[in-house]
Coordinates of C-alpha atoms and ligand atoms in Angstrom, one line a residue:
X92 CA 110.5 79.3 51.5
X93 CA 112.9 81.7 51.2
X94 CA 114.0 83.1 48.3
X95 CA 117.2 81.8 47.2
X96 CA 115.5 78.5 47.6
X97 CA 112.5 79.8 46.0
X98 CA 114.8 80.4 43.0
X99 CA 116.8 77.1 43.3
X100 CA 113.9 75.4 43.4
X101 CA 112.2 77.2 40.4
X102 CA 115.8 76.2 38.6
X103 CA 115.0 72.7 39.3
X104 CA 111.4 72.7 37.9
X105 CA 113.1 74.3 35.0
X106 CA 115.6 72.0 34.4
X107 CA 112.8 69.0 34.7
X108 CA 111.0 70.3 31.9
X109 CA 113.5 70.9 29.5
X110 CA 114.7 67.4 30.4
X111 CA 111.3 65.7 29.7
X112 CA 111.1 68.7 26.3
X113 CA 114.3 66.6 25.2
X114 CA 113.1 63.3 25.9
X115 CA 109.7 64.3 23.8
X116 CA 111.9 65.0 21.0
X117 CA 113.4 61.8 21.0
X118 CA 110.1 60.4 20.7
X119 CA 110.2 57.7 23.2
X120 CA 107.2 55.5 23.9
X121 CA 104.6 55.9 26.8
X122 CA 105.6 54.6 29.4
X123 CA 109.3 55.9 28.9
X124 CA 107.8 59.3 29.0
X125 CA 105.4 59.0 31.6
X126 CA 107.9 56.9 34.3
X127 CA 110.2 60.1 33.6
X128 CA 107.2 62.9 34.2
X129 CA 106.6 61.1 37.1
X130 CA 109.6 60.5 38.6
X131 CA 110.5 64.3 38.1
X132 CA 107.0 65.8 39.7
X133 CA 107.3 63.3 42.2
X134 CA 111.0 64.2 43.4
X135 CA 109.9 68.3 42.6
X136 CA 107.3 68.2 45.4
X137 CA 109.0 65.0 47.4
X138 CA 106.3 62.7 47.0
X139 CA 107.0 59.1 48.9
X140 CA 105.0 57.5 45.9
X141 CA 102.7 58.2 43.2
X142 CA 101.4 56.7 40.5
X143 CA 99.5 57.6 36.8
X144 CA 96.1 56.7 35.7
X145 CA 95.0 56.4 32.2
X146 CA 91.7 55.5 31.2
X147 CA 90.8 52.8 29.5
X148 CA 88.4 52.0 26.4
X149 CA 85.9 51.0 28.5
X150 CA 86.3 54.7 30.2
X151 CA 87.7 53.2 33.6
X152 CA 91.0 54.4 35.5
X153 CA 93.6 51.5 35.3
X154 CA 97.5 52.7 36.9
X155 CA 99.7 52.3 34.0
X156 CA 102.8 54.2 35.8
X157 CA 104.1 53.7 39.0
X158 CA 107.1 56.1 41.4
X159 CA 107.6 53.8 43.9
X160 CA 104.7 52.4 44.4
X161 CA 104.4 49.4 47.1
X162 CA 102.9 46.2 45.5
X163 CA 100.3 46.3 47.9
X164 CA 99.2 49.5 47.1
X165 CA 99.4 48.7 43.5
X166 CA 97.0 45.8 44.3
X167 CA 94.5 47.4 46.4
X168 CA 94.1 50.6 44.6
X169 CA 93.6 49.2 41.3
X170 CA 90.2 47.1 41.7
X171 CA 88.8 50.7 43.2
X172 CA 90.1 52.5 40.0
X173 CA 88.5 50.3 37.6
X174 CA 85.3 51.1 38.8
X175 CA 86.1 54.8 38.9
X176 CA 85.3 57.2 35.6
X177 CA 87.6 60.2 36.1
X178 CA 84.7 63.0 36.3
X179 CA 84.1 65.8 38.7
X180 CA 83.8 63.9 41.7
X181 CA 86.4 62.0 41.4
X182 CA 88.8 64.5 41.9
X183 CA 86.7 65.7 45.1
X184 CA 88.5 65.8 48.5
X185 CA 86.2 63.4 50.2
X186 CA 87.3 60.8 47.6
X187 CA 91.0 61.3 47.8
X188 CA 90.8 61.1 51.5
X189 CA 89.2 57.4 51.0
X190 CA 92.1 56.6 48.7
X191 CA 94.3 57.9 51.1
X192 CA 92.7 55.9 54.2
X193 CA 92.6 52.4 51.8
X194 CA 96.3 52.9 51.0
X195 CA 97.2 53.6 55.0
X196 CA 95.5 50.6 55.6
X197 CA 98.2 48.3 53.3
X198 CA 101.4 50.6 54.3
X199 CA 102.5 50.6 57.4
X200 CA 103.9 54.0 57.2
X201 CA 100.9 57.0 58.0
X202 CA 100.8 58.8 55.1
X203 CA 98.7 62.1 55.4
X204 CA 98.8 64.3 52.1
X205 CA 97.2 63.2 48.9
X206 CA 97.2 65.4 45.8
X207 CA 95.8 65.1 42.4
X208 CA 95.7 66.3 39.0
X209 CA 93.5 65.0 36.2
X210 CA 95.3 64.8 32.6
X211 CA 93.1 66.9 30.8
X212 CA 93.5 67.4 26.7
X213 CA 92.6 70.8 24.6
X214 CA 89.5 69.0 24.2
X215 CA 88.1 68.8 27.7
X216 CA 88.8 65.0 27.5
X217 CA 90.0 63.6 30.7
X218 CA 92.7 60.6 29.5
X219 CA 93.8 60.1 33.3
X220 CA 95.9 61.2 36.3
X221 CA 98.4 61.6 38.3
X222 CA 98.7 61.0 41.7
X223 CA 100.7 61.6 44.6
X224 CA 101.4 61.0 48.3
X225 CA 103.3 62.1 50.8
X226 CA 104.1 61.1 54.9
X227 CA 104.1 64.3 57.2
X228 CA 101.9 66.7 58.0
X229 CA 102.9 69.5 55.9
X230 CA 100.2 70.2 53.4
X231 CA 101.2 70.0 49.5
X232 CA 100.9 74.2 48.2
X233 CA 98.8 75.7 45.6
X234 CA 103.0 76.1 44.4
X235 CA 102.8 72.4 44.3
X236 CA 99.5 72.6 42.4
X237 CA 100.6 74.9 39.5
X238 CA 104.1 72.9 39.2
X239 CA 102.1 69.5 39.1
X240 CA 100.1 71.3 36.2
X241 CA 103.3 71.6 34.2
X242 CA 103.6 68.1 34.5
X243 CA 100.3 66.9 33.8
X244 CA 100.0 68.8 31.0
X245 CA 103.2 67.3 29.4
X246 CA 101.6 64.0 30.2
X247 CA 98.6 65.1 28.6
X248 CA 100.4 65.2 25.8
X249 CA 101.9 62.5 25.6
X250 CA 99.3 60.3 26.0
X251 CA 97.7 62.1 23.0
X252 CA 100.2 61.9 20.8
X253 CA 100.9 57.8 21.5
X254 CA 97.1 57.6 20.8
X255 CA 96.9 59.0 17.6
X256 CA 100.5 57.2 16.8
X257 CA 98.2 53.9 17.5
X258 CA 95.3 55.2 15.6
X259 CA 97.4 56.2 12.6
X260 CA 99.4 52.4 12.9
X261 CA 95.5 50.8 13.1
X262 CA 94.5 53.0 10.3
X263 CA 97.6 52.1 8.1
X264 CA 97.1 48.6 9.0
X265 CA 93.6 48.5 7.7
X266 CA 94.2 49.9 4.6
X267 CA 97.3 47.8 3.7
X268 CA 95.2 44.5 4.7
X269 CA 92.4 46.0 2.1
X270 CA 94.7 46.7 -0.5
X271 CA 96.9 43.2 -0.1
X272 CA 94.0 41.3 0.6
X273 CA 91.7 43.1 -2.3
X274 CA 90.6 40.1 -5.1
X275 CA 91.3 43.1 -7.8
X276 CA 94.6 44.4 -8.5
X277 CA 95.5 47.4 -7.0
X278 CA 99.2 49.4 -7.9
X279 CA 100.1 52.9 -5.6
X280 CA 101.8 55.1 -8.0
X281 CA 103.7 58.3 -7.2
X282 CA 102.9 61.9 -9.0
X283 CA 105.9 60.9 -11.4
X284 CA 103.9 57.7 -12.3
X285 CA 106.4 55.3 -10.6
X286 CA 105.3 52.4 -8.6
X287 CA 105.2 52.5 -5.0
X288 CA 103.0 49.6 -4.1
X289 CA 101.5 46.6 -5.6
X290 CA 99.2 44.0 -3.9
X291 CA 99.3 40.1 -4.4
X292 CA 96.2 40.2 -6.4
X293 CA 98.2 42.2 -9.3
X294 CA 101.3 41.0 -8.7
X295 CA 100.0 37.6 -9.7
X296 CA 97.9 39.3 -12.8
X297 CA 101.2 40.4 -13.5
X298 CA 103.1 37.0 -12.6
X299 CA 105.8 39.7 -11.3
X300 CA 106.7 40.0 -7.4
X301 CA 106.1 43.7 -5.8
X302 CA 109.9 43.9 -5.3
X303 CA 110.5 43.8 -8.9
X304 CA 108.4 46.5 -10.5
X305 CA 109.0 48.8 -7.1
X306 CA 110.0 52.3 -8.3
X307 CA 109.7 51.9 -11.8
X308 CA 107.9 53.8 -14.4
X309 CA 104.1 51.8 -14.8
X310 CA 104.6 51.9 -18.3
X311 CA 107.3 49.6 -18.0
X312 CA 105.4 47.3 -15.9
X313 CA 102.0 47.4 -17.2
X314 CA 102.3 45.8 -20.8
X315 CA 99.0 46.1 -22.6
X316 CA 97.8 45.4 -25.8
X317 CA 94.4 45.1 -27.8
X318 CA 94.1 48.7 -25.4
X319 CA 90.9 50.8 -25.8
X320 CA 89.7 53.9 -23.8
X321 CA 92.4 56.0 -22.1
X322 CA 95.5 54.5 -20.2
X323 CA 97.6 56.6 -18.3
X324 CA 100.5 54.3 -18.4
X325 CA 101.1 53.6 -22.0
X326 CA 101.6 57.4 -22.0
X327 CA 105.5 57.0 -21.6
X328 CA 107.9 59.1 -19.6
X329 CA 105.5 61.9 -19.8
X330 CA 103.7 63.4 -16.5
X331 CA 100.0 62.6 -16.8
X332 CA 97.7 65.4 -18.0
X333 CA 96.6 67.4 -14.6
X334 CA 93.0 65.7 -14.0
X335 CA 90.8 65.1 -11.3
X336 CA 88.3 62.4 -13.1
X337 CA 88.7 58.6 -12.8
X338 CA 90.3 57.5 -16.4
X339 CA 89.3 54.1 -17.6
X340 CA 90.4 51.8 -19.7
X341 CA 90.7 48.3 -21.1
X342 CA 93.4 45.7 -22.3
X343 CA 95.2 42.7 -22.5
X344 CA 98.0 41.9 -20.1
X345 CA 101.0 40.8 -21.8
X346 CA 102.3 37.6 -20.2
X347 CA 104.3 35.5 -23.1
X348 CA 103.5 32.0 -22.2
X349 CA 100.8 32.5 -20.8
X350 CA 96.8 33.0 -20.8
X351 CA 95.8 36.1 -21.9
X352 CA 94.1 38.0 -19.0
X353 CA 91.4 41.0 -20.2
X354 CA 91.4 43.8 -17.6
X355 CA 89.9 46.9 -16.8
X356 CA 91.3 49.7 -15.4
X357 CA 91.0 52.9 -13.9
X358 CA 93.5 55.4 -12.6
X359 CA 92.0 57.7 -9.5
X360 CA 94.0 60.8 -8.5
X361 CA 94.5 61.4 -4.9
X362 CA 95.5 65.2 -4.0
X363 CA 96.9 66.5 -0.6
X364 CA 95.3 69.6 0.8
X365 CA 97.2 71.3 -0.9
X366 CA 95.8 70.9 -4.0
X367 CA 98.8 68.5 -5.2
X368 CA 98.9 65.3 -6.1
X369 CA 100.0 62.7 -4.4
X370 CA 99.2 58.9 -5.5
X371 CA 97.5 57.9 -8.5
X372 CA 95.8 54.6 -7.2
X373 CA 95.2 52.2 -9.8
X374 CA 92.7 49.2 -10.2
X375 CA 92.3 46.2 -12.0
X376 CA 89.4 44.1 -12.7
X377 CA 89.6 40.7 -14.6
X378 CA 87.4 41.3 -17.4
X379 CA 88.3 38.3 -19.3
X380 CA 85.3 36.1 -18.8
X381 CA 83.2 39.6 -20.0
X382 CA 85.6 39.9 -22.8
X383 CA 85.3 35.8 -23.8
X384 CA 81.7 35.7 -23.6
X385 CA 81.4 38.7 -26.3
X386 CA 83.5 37.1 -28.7
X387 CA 81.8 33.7 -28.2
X388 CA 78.8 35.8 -29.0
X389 CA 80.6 37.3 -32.0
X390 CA 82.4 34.3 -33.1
X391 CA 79.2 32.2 -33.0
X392 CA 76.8 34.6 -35.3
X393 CA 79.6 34.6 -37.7
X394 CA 80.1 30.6 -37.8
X395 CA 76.6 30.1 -37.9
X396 CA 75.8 32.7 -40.8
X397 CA 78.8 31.0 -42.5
X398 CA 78.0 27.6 -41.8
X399 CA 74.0 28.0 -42.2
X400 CA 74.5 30.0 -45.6
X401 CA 76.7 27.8 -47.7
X402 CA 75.0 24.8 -47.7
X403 CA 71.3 26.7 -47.7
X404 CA 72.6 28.6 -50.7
X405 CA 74.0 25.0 -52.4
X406 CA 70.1 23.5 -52.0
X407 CA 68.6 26.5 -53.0
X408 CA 70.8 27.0 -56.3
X409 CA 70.5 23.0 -56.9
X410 CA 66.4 23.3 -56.2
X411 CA 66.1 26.3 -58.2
X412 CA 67.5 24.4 -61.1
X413 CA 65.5 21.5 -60.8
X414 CA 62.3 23.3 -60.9
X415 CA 63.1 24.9 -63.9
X416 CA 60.4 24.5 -66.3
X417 CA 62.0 26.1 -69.3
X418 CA 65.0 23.1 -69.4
X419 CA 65.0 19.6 -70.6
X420 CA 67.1 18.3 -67.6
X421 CA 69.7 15.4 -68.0
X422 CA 68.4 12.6 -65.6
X423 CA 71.9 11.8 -64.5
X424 CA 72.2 15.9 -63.5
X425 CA 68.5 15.4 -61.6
X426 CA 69.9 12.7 -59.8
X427 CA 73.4 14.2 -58.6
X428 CA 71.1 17.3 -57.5
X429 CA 69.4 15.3 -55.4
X430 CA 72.5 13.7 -54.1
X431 CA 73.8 16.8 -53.1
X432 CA 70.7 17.9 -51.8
X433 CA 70.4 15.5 -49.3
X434 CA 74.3 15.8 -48.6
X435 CA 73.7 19.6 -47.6
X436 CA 70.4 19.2 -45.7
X437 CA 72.7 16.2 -43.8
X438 CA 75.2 19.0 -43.1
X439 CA 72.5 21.6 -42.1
X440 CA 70.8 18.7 -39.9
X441 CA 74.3 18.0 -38.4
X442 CA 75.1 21.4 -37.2
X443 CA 72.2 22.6 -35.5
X444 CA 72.2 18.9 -33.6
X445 CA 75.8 20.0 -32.4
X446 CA 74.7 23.7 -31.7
X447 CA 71.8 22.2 -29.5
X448 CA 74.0 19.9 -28.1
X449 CA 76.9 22.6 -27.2
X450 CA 74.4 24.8 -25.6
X451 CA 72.7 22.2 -23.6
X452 CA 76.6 21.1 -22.5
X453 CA 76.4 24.9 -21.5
X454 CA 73.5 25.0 -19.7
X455 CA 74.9 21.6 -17.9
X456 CA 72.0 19.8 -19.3
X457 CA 73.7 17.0 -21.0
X458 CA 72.1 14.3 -20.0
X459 CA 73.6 10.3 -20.7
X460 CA 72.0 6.9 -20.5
X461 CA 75.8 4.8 -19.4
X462 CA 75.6 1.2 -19.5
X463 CA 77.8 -1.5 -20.8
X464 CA 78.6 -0.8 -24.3
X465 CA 80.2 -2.9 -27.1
X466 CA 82.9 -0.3 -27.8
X467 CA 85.1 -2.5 -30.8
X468 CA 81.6 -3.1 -32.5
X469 CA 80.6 0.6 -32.5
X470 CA 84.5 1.4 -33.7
X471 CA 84.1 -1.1 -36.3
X472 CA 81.1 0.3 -37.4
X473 CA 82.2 3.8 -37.7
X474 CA 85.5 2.5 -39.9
X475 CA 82.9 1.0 -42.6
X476 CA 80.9 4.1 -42.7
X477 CA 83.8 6.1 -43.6
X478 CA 86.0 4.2 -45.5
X479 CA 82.9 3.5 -48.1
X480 CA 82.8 7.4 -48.2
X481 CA 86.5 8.5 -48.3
X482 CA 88.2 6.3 -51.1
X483 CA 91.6 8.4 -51.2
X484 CA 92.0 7.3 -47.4
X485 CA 93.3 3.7 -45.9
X486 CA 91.7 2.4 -42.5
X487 CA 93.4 0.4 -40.3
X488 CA 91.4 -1.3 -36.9
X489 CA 93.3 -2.0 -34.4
X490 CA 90.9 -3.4 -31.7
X491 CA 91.8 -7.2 -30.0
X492 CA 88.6 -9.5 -29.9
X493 CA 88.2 -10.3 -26.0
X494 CA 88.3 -5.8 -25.8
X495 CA 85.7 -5.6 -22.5
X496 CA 82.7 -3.5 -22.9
X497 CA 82.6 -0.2 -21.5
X498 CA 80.2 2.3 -19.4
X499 CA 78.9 4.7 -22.2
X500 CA 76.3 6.1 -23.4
X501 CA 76.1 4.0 -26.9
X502 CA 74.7 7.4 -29.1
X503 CA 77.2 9.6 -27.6
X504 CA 80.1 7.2 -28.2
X505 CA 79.3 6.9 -32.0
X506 CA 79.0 10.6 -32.0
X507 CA 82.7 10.5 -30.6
X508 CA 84.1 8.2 -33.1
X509 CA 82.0 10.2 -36.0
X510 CA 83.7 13.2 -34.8
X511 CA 87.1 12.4 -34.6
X512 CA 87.6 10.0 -37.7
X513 CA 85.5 13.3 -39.5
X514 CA 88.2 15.1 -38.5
X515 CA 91.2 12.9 -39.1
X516 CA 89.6 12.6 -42.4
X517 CA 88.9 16.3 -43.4
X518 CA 92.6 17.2 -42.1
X519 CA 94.6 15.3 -44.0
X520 CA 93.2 16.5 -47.6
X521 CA 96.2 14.0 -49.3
X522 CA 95.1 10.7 -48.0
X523 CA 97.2 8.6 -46.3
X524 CA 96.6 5.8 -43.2
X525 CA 93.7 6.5 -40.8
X526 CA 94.3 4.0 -37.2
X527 CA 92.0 3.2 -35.1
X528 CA 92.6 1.5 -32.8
X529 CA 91.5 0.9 -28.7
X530 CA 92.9 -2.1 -26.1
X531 CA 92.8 -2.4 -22.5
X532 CA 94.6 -0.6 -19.6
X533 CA 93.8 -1.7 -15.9
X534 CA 89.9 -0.8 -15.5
X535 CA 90.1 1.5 -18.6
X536 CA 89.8 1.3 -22.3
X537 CA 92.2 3.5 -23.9
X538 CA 91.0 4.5 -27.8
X539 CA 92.9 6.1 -30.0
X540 CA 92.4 7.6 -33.7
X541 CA 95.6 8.4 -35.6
X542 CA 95.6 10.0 -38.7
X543 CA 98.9 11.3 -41.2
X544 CA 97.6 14.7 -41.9
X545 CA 98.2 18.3 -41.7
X546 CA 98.9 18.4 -37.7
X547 CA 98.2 21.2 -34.8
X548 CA 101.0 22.8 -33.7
X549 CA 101.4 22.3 -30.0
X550 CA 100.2 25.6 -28.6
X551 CA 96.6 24.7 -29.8
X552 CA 96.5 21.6 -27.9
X553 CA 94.5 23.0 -25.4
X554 CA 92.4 25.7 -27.5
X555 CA 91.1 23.0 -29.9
X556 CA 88.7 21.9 -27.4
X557 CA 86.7 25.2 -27.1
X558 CA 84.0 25.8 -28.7
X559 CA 84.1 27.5 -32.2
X560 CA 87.7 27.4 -31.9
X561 CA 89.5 26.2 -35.5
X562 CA 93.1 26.3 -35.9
X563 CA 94.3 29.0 -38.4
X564 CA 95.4 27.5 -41.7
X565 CA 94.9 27.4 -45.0
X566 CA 93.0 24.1 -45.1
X567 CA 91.0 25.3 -42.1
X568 CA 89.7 28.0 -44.9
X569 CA 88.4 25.1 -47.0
X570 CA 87.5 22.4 -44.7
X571 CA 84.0 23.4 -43.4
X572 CA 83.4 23.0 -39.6
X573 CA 82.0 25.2 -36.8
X574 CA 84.9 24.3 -34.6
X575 CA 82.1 22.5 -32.3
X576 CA 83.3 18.7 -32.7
X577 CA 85.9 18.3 -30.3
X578 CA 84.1 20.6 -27.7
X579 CA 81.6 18.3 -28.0
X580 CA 83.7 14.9 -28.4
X581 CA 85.5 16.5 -24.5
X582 CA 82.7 17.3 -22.7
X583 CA 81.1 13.2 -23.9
X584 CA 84.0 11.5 -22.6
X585 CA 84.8 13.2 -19.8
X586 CA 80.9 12.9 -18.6
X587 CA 81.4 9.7 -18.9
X588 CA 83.9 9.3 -16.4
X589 CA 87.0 9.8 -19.1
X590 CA 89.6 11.7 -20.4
X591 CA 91.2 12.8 -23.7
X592 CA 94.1 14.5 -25.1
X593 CA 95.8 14.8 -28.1
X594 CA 99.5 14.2 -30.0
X595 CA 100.3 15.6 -32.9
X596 CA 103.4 17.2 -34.9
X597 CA 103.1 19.8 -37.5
X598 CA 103.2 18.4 -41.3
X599 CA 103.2 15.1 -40.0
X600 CA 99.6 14.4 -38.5
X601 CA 97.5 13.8 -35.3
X602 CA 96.4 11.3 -32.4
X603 CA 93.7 11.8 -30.5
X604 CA 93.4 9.4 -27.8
X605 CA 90.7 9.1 -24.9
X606 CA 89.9 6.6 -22.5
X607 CA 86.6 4.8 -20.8
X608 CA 86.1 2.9 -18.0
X609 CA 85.7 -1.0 -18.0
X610 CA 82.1 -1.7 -17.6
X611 CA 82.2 -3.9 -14.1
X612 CA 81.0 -7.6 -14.3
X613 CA 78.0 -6.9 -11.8
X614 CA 76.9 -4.4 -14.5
X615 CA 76.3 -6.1 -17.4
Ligands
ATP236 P1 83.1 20.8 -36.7 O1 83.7 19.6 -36.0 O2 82.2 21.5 -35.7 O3 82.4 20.5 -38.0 P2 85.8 21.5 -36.9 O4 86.2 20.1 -37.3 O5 86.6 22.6 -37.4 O6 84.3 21.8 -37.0 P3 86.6 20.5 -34.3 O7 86.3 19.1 -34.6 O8 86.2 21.0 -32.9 O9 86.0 21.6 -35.3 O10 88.2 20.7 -34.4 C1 88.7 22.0 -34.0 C2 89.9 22.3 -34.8 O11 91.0 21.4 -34.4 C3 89.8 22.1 -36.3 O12 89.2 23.3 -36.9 C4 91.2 21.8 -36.7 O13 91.9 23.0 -36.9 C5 91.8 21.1 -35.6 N1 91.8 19.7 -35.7 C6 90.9 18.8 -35.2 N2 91.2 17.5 -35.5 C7 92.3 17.6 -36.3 C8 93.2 16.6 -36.9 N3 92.9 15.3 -36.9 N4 94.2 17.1 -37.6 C9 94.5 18.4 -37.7 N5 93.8 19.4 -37.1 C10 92.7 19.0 -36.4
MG237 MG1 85.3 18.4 -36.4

């Protein structure tokens, strides 16, 4: 070659690189980049085809680029490569001859020069090849060698950086599916303490979607109260204190309307390598259940100590007065002792029956006996009891005669009517109409108890039912209870296969209402 067109040719080597430089920067993908190293080293050295290699997973060659490359080619070479592993051998003389003979034998043209060059990373790693052939029977040149280098290299390159791209995308993908996918809530905040991501699990904690609290101060997004142990959020506007600990806390989210949720939550500083930091990555675990079961726990010792004490302490004052030796006692006073006595012990009796019976509902060990039960007798019965013990009061039965039995266990229903006429009773403290009344509805017997009382204001509807739970109110203070009944009263019916509710408006009283099925005829 001589050496103006040594020097042209150099220029045109030059001018390759700096094209395929260009076309890096643009940040193309693969193929793009490999077609175009090919197609330049390929018309460099004037190749009649070529192709690229890469490995695959499995560590076989598969062609991924072709310049010019005959079908038939394509299709006979690539069965050979993909039981080839690109080590030393491979690249050996002897073995590009035999590629060179196999691809003779499917072109008609006779092409005699083969070269090779494996893609080769910092790392020693062999990622594929590039290959080239030519007709003629001029020999390719160590020139052609180093040039090819150039090229491999770049391609080298290139193959490295779309892997890591797809390892990076993999790893991204991976952690966004844990994070949306986590069951605990999990918010991404920035060093300035503004949200950057939110997953499904909080945002329905939160009943808020992720586009809605994006970029805004936590504090304004995570509303707490009750709040103990340290919350970086509630710490408004100002940066966080520097610190590299997890911080916990605990809280109630804020969600007027509705049901409080208890969370914990910790804040966990990430920091860059350079010592900055970058996310604050904060978690949420539903604690609520924890939280409800503590103040069960609470709420119960302090109903029980209540409930237990007062009527202990009424038989024990009585008793202690009776046995009195030192006073002539009036045998009308001996006899109202006694009364009350009994009365109390009734009380006592009554509770801890209800407190066995909750926990046993609690354990799921509530166990019935259902058979066809006479529910207008068992009604009537209950009216009797309490009219003869609640004078100020007037009960009204509302049942019609041909009522059909229903499937019940006949303890448990009585304990249902005692319950709720107790109640309709002890909350209306000025008297007034007490219905009771039940008739039939398809294969069900719908009962109702309606008193003219104080009421329950409609957000307590649901609340009444849980155990230990007593509406807030003045009366509440007087009337005694344990807040058991109605827990007790739901959990009856609705083992028996039926449902109740409740009506009421404030001031001007309550209906509770539940239904039974109809006992069949081919069970009685
Ligand atoms: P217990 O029945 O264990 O002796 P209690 O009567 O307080 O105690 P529940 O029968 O479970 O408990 O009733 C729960 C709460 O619901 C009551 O404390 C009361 O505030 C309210 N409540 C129940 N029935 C009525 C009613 N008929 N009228 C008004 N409030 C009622
Ligand atoms: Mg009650």
């Amino acid at each position: 070659m001589s050496l103006s067109l040594y020097s042209e040719y150099r220029q045109q080597q030059l001018e390759a690189l700096l094209e395929i430089t260009r076309i890096f920067a643009s940040s193309p993908d693969l193929s793009t980049l490999l077609r175009t190293i090919l197609g330049y080293a390929a018309e460099l050295v004037r190749a009649d085809f070529g192709y690229i290699a890469l490995t695959t997973r499995s560590g076989a060659l598969r062609i991924t680029t072709g310049y010019r490359l005959p079908t038939a080619v394509f299709e006979r070479l690539s069965p050979y490569l993909a039981q080839k592993r690109p080590v030393a051998e491979f690249w050996s003389e002897e073995e590009l001859r035999y590629q060179l003979d196999m691809v003779n034998d499917v072109v008609s043209s006779s092409l005699e020069q083969v070269i090779a060059l494996p893609l080769v990373l910092e790392d020693e790693d062999v990622v594929g090849g590039i290959f080239l052939f030519r007709a003629g029977t001029i020999a390719f040149t160590p020139g052609d060698r180093m040039l090819l280098r150039d090229f491999a290299d770049q391609a080298a390159v290139a193959v490295r950086n779309a892997r890591q791209v797809e390892q990076l995308r993999t790893e991204k993908a991976r952690v966004e599916a844990i994070i949306e996918n986590n069951p605990n809530g999990i918010m991404i905040l920035d060093p300035g303490m503004r949200v950057e991501i939110i997953n499904r699990a909080l945002s329905k904690l939160l009943g808020i979607s992720e586009d809605a609290v994006r970029g805004k101060h936590c504090s304004e997004v995570l509303k707490l109260e009750n709040t103990t142990g340290e919350h970086l959020c509630m710490q408004q506007g100002a940066p966080p204190p520097p610190t590299t600990r997890v911080i916990y806390g605990e809280g109630d989210i804020l969600r007027p309307g509705r049901k409080r949720v208890t969370v914990g939550v910790s804040y966990a500083p990430l920091f860059g390598n350079d010592g900055n930091l970058v996310n604050v990555i904060v978690t949420f675990v539903d604690i609520t259940r924890y939280r409800e079961a503590e103040e069960l726990k609470s709420t119960f010792i302090s109903v029980i100590s209540h409930e237990l004490k007062t009527p202990v302490s009424i038989i024990k004052g009585y008793a202690g007065t009776l046995a009195r030796e030192d006073v002539q006692l009036d045998p009308q006073f001996v006899r109202e002792s006694g009364r009350i006595i009994v009365e109390e012990a009734d009380r006592l009796t009554e509770l801890i029956d209800n407190l066995l019976d909750a926990s046993r509902i609690q354990a799921g060990a509530l166990s019935l006996r259902l058979e066809p039960v006479d529910l207008a007798m068992i009604a009537r019965k209950a009216v009797e009891r309490f009219s003869a013990q609640s004078p100020h009061h007037q009960f009204i039965l509302q049942i019609p005669n041909n009522l059909p039995l229903v499937m019940a266990d006949d303890r448990r229903l009585r304990q249902v009517f005692d319950n709720l006429i107790s109640n309709a009773v002890k909350y209306s403290p000025q008297g007034g109409n007490i219905e009771v009344g039940a008739k039939a509805d398809g294969r069900r017997v719908l009962v109702y108890v309606r008193d003219s009382g104080i009421g329950i204001p409609e957000e307590e509807f649901d609340d009444i039912f849980e155990p230990f739970y007593r509406v807030d109110s003045s009366l509440r203070r007087r009337a005694q209870g344990a807040g058991l009944g109605l827990f007790l009263v739901k959990a009856i019916i609705q083992a028996m296969g039926g449902e109740i509710w409740v009506e009421s408006e404030l001031g001007k009283g309550s209906a509770f209402f539940f239904t039974l099925p109809v006992a069949e005829e081919n069970e009685r």
